[in-house]
XYZ file of C-alpha atoms in Angstrom:
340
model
C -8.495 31.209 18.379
C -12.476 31.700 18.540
C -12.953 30.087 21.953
C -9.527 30.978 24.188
C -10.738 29.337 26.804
C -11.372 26.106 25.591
C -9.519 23.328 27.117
C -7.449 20.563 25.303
C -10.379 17.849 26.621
C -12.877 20.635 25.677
C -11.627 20.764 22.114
C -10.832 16.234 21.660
C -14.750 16.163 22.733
C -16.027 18.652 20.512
C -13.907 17.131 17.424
C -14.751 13.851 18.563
C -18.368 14.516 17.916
C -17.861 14.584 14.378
C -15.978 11.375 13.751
C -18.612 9.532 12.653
C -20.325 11.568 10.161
C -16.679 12.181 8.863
C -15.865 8.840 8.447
C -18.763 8.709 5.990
C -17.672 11.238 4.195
C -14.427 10.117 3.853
C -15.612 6.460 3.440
C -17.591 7.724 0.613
C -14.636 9.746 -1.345
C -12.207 6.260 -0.504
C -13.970 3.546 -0.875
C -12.071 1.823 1.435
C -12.531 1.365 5.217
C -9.550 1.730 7.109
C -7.997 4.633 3.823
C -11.456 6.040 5.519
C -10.445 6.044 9.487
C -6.943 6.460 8.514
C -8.571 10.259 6.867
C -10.165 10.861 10.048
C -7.693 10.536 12.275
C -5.298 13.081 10.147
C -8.569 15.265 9.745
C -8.753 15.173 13.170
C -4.799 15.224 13.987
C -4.590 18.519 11.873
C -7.557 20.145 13.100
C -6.328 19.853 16.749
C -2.932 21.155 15.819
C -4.387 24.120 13.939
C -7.309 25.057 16.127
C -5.762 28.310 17.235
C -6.110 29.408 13.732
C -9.573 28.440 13.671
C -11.456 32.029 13.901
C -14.761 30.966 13.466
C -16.029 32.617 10.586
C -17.751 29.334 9.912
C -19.195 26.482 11.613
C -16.204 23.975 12.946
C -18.223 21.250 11.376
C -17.774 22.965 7.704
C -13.858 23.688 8.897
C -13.363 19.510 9.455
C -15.253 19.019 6.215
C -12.961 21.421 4.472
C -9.975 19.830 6.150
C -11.350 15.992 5.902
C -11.835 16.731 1.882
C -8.072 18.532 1.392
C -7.103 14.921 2.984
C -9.038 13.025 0.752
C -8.119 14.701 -2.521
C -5.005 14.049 -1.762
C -4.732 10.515 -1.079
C -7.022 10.447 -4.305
C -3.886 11.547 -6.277
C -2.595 8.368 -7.201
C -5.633 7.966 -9.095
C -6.595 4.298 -7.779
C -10.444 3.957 -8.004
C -11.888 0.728 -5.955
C -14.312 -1.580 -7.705
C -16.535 -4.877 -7.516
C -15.441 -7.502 -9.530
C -18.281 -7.197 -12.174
C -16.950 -3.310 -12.512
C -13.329 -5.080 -13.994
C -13.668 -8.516 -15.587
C -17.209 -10.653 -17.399
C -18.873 -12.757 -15.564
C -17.527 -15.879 -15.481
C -19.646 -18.954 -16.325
C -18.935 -21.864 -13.194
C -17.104 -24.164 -15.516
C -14.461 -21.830 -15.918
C -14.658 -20.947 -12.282
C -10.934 -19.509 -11.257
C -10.461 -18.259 -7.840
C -7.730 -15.431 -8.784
C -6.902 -12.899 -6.260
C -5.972 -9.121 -6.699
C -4.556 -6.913 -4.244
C -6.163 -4.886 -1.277
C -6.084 -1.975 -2.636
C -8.194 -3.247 -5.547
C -11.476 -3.668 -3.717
C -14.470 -1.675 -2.728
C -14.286 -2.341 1.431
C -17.451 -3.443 3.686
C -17.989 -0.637 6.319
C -20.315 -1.831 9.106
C -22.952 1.048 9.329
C -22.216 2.013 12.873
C -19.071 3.647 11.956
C -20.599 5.637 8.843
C -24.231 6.413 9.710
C -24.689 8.996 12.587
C -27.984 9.143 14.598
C -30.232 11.508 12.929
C -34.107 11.980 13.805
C -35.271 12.877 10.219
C -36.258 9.378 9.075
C -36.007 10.680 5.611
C -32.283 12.174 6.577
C -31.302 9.032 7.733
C -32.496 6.416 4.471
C -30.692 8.983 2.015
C -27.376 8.424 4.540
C -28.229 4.362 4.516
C -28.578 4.420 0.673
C -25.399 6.779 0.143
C -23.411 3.634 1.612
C -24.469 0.793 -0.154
C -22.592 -0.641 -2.220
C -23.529 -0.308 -5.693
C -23.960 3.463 -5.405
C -19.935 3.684 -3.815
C -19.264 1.913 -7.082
C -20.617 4.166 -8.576
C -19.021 7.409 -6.766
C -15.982 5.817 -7.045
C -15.986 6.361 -10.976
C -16.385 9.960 -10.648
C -13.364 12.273 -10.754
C -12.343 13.392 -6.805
C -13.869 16.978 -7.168
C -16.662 15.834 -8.697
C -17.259 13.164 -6.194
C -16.602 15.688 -3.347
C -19.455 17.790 -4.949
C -22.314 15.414 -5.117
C -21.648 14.067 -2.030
C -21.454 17.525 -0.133
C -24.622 18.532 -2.512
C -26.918 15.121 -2.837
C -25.928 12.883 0.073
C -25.278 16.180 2.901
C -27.728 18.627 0.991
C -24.969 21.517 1.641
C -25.812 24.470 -0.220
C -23.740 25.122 -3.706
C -22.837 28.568 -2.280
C -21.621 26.306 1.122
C -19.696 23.838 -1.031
C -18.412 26.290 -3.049
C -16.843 28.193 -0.252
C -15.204 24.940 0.795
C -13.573 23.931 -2.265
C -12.771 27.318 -3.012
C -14.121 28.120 -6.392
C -17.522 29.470 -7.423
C -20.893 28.628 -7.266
C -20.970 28.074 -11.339
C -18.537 25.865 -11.075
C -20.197 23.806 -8.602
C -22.991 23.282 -10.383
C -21.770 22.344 -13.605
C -19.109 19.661 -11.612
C -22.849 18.172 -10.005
C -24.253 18.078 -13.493
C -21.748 16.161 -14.756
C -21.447 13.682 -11.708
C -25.344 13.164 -12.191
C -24.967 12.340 -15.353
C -21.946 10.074 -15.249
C -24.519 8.167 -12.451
C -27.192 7.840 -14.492
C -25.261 6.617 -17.389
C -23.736 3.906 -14.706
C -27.284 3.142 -13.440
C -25.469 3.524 -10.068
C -27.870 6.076 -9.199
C -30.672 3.974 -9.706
C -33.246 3.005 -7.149
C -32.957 -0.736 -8.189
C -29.184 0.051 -8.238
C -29.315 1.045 -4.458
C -31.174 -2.211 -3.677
C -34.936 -1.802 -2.638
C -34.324 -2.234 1.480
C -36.936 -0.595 3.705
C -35.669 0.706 6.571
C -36.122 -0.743 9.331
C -36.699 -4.103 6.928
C -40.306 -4.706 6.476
C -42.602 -8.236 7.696
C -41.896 -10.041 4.221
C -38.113 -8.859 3.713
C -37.270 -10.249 7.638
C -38.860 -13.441 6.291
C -36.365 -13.377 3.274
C -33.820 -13.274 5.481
C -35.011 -15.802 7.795
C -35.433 -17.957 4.688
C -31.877 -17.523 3.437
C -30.373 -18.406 6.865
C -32.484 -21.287 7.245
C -31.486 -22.300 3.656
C -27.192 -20.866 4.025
C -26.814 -22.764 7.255
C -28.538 -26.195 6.219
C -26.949 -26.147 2.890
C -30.305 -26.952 1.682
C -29.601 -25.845 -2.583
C -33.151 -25.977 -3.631
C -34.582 -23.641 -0.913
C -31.555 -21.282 -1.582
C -32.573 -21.541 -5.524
C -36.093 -20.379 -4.599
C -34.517 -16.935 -2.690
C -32.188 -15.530 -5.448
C -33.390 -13.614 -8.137
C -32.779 -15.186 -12.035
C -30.189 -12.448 -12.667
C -28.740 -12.782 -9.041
C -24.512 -11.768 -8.655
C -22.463 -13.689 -6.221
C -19.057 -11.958 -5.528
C -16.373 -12.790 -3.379
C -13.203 -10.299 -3.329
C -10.452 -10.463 -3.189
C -11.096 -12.967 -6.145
C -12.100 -11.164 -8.944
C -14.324 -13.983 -10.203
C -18.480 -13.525 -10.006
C -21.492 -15.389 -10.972
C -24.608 -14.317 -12.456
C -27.771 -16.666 -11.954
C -29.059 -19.156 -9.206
C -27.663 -22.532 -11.132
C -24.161 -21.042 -10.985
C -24.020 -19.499 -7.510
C -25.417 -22.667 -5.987
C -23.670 -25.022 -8.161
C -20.347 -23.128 -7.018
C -21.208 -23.400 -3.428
C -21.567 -27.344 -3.781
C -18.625 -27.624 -5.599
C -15.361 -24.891 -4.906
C -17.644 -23.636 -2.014
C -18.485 -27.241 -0.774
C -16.699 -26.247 2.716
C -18.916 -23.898 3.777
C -21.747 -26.660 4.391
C -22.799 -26.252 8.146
C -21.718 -22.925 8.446
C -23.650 -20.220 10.889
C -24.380 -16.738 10.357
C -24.083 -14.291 13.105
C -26.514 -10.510 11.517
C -23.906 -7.446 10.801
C -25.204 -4.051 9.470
C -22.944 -3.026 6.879
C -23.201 -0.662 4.266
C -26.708 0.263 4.540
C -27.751 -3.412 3.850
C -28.772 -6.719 5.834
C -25.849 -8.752 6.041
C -24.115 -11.504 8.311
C -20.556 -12.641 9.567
C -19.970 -16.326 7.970
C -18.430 -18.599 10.719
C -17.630 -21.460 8.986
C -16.957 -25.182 10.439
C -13.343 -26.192 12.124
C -12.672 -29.614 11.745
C -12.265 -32.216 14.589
C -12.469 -29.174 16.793
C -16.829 -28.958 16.808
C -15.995 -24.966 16.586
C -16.007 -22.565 14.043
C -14.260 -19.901 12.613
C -14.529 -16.457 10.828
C -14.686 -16.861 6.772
C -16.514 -14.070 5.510
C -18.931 -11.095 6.016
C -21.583 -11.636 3.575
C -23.682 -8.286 2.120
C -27.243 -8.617 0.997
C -28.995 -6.768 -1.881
C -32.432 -7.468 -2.445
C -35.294 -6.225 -4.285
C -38.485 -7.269 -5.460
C -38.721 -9.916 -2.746
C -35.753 -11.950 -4.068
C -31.776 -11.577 -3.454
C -30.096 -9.912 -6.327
C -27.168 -9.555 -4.894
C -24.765 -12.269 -2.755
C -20.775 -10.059 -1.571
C -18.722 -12.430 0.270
C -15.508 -10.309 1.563
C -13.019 -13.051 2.681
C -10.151 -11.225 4.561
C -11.588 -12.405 7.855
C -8.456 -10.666 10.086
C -9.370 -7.388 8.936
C -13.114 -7.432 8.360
C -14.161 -9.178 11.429
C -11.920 -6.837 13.904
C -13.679 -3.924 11.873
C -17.345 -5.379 13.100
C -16.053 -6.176 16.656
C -16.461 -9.904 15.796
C -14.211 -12.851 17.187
C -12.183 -14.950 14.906
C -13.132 -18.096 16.341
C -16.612 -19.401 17.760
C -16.570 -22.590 20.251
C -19.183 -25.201 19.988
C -22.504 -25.130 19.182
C -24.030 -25.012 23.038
C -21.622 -22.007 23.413
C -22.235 -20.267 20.520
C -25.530 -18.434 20.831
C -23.862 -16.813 23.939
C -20.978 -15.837 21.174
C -23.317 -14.322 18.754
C -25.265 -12.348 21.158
């Protein structure tokens, strides 16, 4: 053991420290939310239960990433990658409009950013981290093979040293390097790597993209089409998983939300900060009751003033837990107290 005399509440708060940053990682190499704690926890489980073989020849921070990626790249075995829906089926025009569910384990998860995004004071540091989450670029990691995706992550998201990552995976610096050239490459050839790709999100949001959002809750929460038409860009994707269908263009998404998505009239959007992008928890009218209740946490892509990008995730038990939110909302007096 490198420090004998640490105690057992010594050691939990020292691992503890590095949950967060660790659940990005892991979030990163998953895909998936809770696959992501779930790797933690055993990261963290394992580290505890070894620590008195921990001699310190490196930092414990590179010791949990070592043990946090031997997790992941093995729950990567089965080989299941998670995806958006435009990454498995066509886009589907709104007269053929089929609302056809696949299973969990399918789907590219919504991670709000608290869990994933550690406090860091290098502003520069930090908008790499926000932009490492979002979701088109974990798409896009999630094509690469496991090593691979270890690599540019440790490399292009951590800035780890080849030597460093290297070390960790066991193998050599060569090797390294050739497994980042390739994961570049397969990026670039996705367009996942892409600045538009990442969505074009200042950070903090600037005057004119807070007044896009204020616009679309205005138009979301009074229904109001034509204002909605005006916000979303002409090649704008709605998606809404665990359907698999989406919709490319202003005429369908709106047309869809008058017509399958009709209920949602009246809803009211509570903000969330999820995956490195605006985004809101959809509370949507209960009937005869003058309440509402959880339907969806919506993520936001936008670029060039417009929204390119509409993700509805629709498995309300798990998502809104994840965010801290409450299933239900009561009235309308009450519910400003509710959303603060």
């Amino acid at each position: 053991m490198s420090d004998g005399t640490a105690t057992v509440e010594d050691l939990d708060v020292r691992l503890e420290k590095h949950r967060v940053e660790l659940t990005g990682y892991c979030y990163r190499m998953l895909g998936s939310s809770f696959e992501a704690e779930d790797a933690v926890q055993d990261t963290l489980v394992r580290a505890w239960r070894s620590y008195d073989k921990f001699e310190g020849r490196s930092s414990m921070r590179s010791w949990l990433y070592r043990i946090a990626t031997n997790v992941c790249l093995d729950m990567l075995t089965a080989g299941n990658k998670r995806a958006r829906p435009m990454d498995l089926t066509d886009s589907t025009p709104l007269a053929q409009a089929a609302l056809t569910p696949r299973a969990d384990n399918t789907w590219l998860e919504p991670m709000p950013d608290a869990r994933v995004l550690p406090t860091v004071a290098d502003p520069a540091e930090a908008a790499v981290a926000k932009e490492s989450v979002r979701l088109a670029f974990m798409a896009a990691l999630q094509q690469l093979p496991p090593k691979q995706r270890a690599v540019l992550i440790l490399r292009e998201v951590l800035a780890w040293k080849a030597s460093e990552v290297a070390e960790l995976l066991g193998t050599t610096v060569a090797s390294v390097n050739s497994a980042l050239q390739r994961a570049r490459a397969t990026l670039s050839e996705s367009g996942g790597g892409s600045a538009a790709a990442r969505a074009a999100t200042s950070d903090p949001l600037d005057e004119e993209q807070q007044k896009l959002l204020d616009r679309y809750v205005a138009a979301f929460e009074g229904y109001d089409m034509a204002a909605l038409t005006a916000l979303l860009h002409e090649d704008a994707v709605m998606t809404m998983p665990p359907f698999d269908l989406w919709l490319t263009g202003p005429a369908d998404i709106t047309g869809f939300m008058t017509t399958l998505g009709a209920a949602c009239a009246d809803s009211h959007l509570v903000p969330v900060a999820v995956n490195g992008l605006p985004g809101f928890a959809q509370y949507k009218p209960e009937p005869g009751t003058g309440g509402y209740t959880a339907w969806a946490v919506q993520v936001l892509e936008i670029s060039e003033g417009r929204i390119t990008g509409f993700h509805c995730f629709l498995d309300t038990q798990r998502w809104f837990p994840l965010f801290g939110l409450p299933l239900q909302l009561e009235g309308q007096g009450d519910e400003g107290e509710e959303r603060a």
